[in-house]
Amino acid sequence: MNLKISGMQVLWIILSMNLGMTLVMTITPSLQAAKQDAWLSIIAAGCIALLVALLVTAVAKIFPGQNLIDYAPLVFGNWLGKLVIVIYLVQWYTIIPIVLRQFSDLVNIMLLPETPKEFVILLMILLIAYAAYAGGIEGIGRCSEFLGPIILIMVVLVLLANSNNINLKQILPVYADSGFKDILRGSLAPASYLGHSVEYLMFASFLSRPHKGRAYTISAVLIANLIVLLTTIMIIAVLGVNLSPNMWYPFFEMTQKISLFGFIDNFDAVPVVIWISSVFVKLAVYLFLVSYGTAQFLKVQSWRIMIWFIAPVMFVFALIPQNVIEATTNYLQRYWVPFALPVNMLGLPLLMLIIGSLKKKAGAATTAKGNSSQ
Amino acid sequence: MSRFIRTCRYMLLLIILCMTTGCWDRREMDDLALIMGSGIDLTDSGLVEVSYQIALPTGIPSAVKSGGSQKQVVVISAKGNDLQEALGKVQQQMSRYVYFGHREVFLIGESYARHGLNQVQDLFTRFPETRYNSYVLTAYGATAKEILSAPYPMELIPALAISKIQSSRQSFSVKFDEFLKAFSSPGTSPVTAAIRIIHKGTDKESVAIDRTAVYLGNKLSGFTEPSELDLLRWWIGDPYRLGFTIQAEPEEKDYKGTISVKSSESRVHVHTKILDDHPEAKVIFHTVVKVVSNNTRLNLDNEKNRKNVEQQFSRQLQSRIEGLLTHVQKEMRSDIFGMGEEIHIEHPYFWKKIQDSWSEIFPAMPVQVEVELQIEQLGKTHGRAYPKK
């Protein structure tokens, strides 16, 4: 099958991956750290995410038509390159079970308290395995082209419908209660979620017109940042910062506040659509990347075979965390923020950019020299 | 081979479809007890009593009229050592699952409120079915169970009547999330509407909401007077159509000497300042009103008379607001006006120093009140329709 995606599909993939997850999972840590200045944290996080996007698109530009698994050994040498690939594979292998678990936790907490989590997880696993197996990145791209706008419309709908609950006074006082350090601390969690454009290192090789990918990726990150920023301001202005830092999912609580004209109430189903679509796109993309990457890494001919091994493993891993704190807070605070953000999203792309461009220049110089001496 | 794969695909889709129904959590309509209102009380022996007003299936209003004056709701209650035990005992009496999705009101009995509310707060924030859009009220001179059991002649379901009164904008209302927000805020004290039973023991028994319950920390510290309700709505509630009456002239044989107005637009501005490390506040009340009744000899077409009446209104309202302030600030010592929050916003660094001792500082804080009232309309007539004497 032809594995090609368009720039627009990349935009929607990154946008849907970023939006739903960040809105649901990372606003609370920001609110806890920076209180009513959480929106400043989001701006800071947006800058970090933009930097990630700039880095990875620049790296991808150096190696057109190749993905991370191809060029990591070229940049770092054979063994170090393999290590780098393993670092990324660890990121992708661990995020799938965690997101699966977060998904089932949220469904259990907010919607279906009686349903066993195994079945919620199984359902999602089957779906993403189907999407990745039957559609590949192309199918997932088309899915997100369809789901992405729905996610966007739903988020905007929630924001608009809440506009009569805004109390802008709750944003005040700005800066006085938190200070620079807390604002920065609050930006780490959303930054690590908004930094998902790092997967572009893998997408880039599937692009039908690679040189256009950069603009789409950066606009996806910018749009996602903007909407997360607006939502955070809304959450602060609607819920206030006394109660919301203690809520697991303030975005959900905000939709419960919607009450228009006395008869439009109980919008609880809307964020579920946002959340499930976002989780689905994210997991399907990861499952594809993991299967494709692992197959390439281990030199297995057909990446599709890998799904049959990886999906059951992911299912079992998703059941490992004992409780909601282990799945949501600990993973975020112990691995994703202190390791994945600085190493996978910033450090390694930066290294690849520097070494890659140096090597390319050197390579170009030697060939040029070779040509001139002939 | 391809047929095998296709079969597998269809099987997979079938499995997925079967699981998306969410049948583990299915609740059939006739397995649910729709809680319309609930209440919590403290009995004399120190037990917690939980009461639910449950709509009977026949009581749910529908276009088709169900005959006669059937009973439309039932009140079920149970006692226990703590909230969970009481809730468990309620379920034991029920043939149906308790369903809170339609709960419109939550009542706190007076004795329970005076005892303290920590348990309630925790239970209702953790609970997924809690709706933030339901109203919280405190029972005045009654238990929550008595209020829930009281009939209401105009509506089939009494809890819906309470909810309708609260959402009418003419009443002081506090929703669940606002209540919890005030609870968790260091600079604002919680306040709820207070409900009482009127015409008790007669066949006209009903409920009325004309007071507010003022909390200090997590305990009820007192109720405001019915005459203070509109002032409170002006200050911290929804200032929609406030009504005021003043004695503009001394009472005579034919004239009562009163003028009544309804507001069309009202707002409040609070300014705080710090003088020698002590906070001070100035509260300016603006309102634009129309005259709804004039029981005096004064002709309000006359500019001078109008100005005079405006001034009298401002003065008399000012002293009423000061009375309310003394009542709430000095006697109940509770900052329901959110003055602490104002200081927090206007002087954040000063607030950091005093926020822990705010409950001691607030009762002594000087608050200056100013009222600006402007008469905008005089109703449909200039003067009186009947001949002057």
Tab-separated table of N, CA, C and O in Angstrom, chain A residues 45-57 197 221 225 345-346 349-350:
chain	number	residue	atom	x	y	z
A	45	ALA	N	4.455	27.592	27.660
A	45	ALA	CA	4.424	26.234	27.099
A	45	ALA	C	4.321	26.289	25.588
A	45	ALA	O	4.961	25.510	24.877
A	46	GLY	N	3.518	27.238	25.097
A	46	GLY	CA	3.362	27.388	23.656
A	46	GLY	C	4.685	27.723	22.987
A	46	GLY	O	5.002	27.200	21.908
A	47	CYS	N	5.474	28.563	23.644
A	47	CYS	CA	6.778	28.913	23.074
A	47	CYS	C	7.670	27.678	22.997
A	47	CYS	O	8.348	27.457	21.992
A	48	ILE	N	7.656	26.882	24.083
A	48	ILE	CA	8.471	25.670	24.078
A	48	ILE	C	8.010	24.744	22.950
A	48	ILE	O	8.821	24.203	22.186
A	49	ALA	N	6.679	24.596	22.835
A	49	ALA	CA	6.145	23.697	21.814
A	49	ALA	C	6.516	24.181	20.420
A	49	ALA	O	6.820	23.378	19.527
A	50	LEU	N	6.505	25.500	20.250
A	50	LEU	CA	6.863	26.058	18.956
A	50	LEU	C	8.325	25.769	18.637
A	50	LEU	O	8.685	25.430	17.507
A	51	LEU	N	9.155	25.880	19.671
A	51	LEU	CA	10.570	25.581	19.500
A	51	LEU	C	10.755	24.130	19.065
A	51	LEU	O	11.528	23.835	18.134
A	52	VAL	N	10.013	23.227	19.707
A	52	VAL	CA	10.086	21.813	19.330
A	52	VAL	C	9.721	21.653	17.858
A	52	VAL	O	10.415	20.974	17.089
A	53	ALA	N	8.620	22.321	17.482
A	53	ALA	CA	8.162	22.187	16.097
A	53	ALA	C	9.218	22.710	15.124
A	53	ALA	O	9.494	22.086	14.091
A	54	LEU	N	9.823	23.850	15.464
A	54	LEU	CA	10.851	24.416	14.592
A	54	LEU	C	12.026	23.459	14.455
A	54	LEU	O	12.554	23.227	13.363
A	55	LEU	N	12.441	22.885	15.610
A	55	LEU	CA	13.587	21.971	15.608
A	55	LEU	C	13.328	20.750	14.737
A	55	LEU	O	14.111	20.426	13.842
A	56	VAL	N	12.190	20.092	14.990
A	56	VAL	CA	11.978	18.821	14.290
A	56	VAL	C	11.762	19.044	12.797
A	56	VAL	O	12.207	18.254	11.972
A	57	THR	N	11.106	20.150	12.438
A	57	THR	CA	10.909	20.376	11.007
A	57	THR	C	12.247	20.673	10.337
A	57	THR	O	12.476	20.271	9.195
A	197	SER	N	4.621	17.494	18.322
A	197	SER	CA	5.065	17.607	16.939
A	197	SER	C	6.385	16.860	16.743
A	197	SER	O	6.836	16.701	15.615
A	221	VAL	N	0.707	23.547	15.430
A	221	VAL	CA	1.139	23.816	16.803
A	221	VAL	C	0.596	25.168	17.259
A	221	VAL	O	0.106	25.308	18.394
A	225	ASN	N	-1.922	25.746	20.340
A	225	ASN	CA	-1.517	26.611	21.451
A	225	ASN	C	-2.567	27.665	21.734
A	225	ASN	O	-2.940	27.910	22.878
A	345	MET	N	12.252	15.741	23.109
A	345	MET	CA	11.625	16.794	22.333
A	345	MET	C	12.564	17.941	22.022
A	345	MET	O	12.434	18.590	20.986
A	346	LEU	N	13.493	18.225	22.939
A	346	LEU	CA	14.376	19.366	22.702
A	346	LEU	C	15.818	18.944	22.425
A	346	LEU	O	16.396	19.291	21.405
A	349	PRO	N	16.556	16.389	19.111
A	349	PRO	CA	16.366	17.076	17.831
A	349	PRO	C	17.409	18.162	17.603
A	349	PRO	O	17.905	18.338	16.479
A	350	LEU	N	17.765	18.876	18.686
A	350	LEU	CA	18.768	19.937	18.541
A	350	LEU	C	20.104	19.343	18.118
A	350	LEU	O	20.763	19.818	17.189
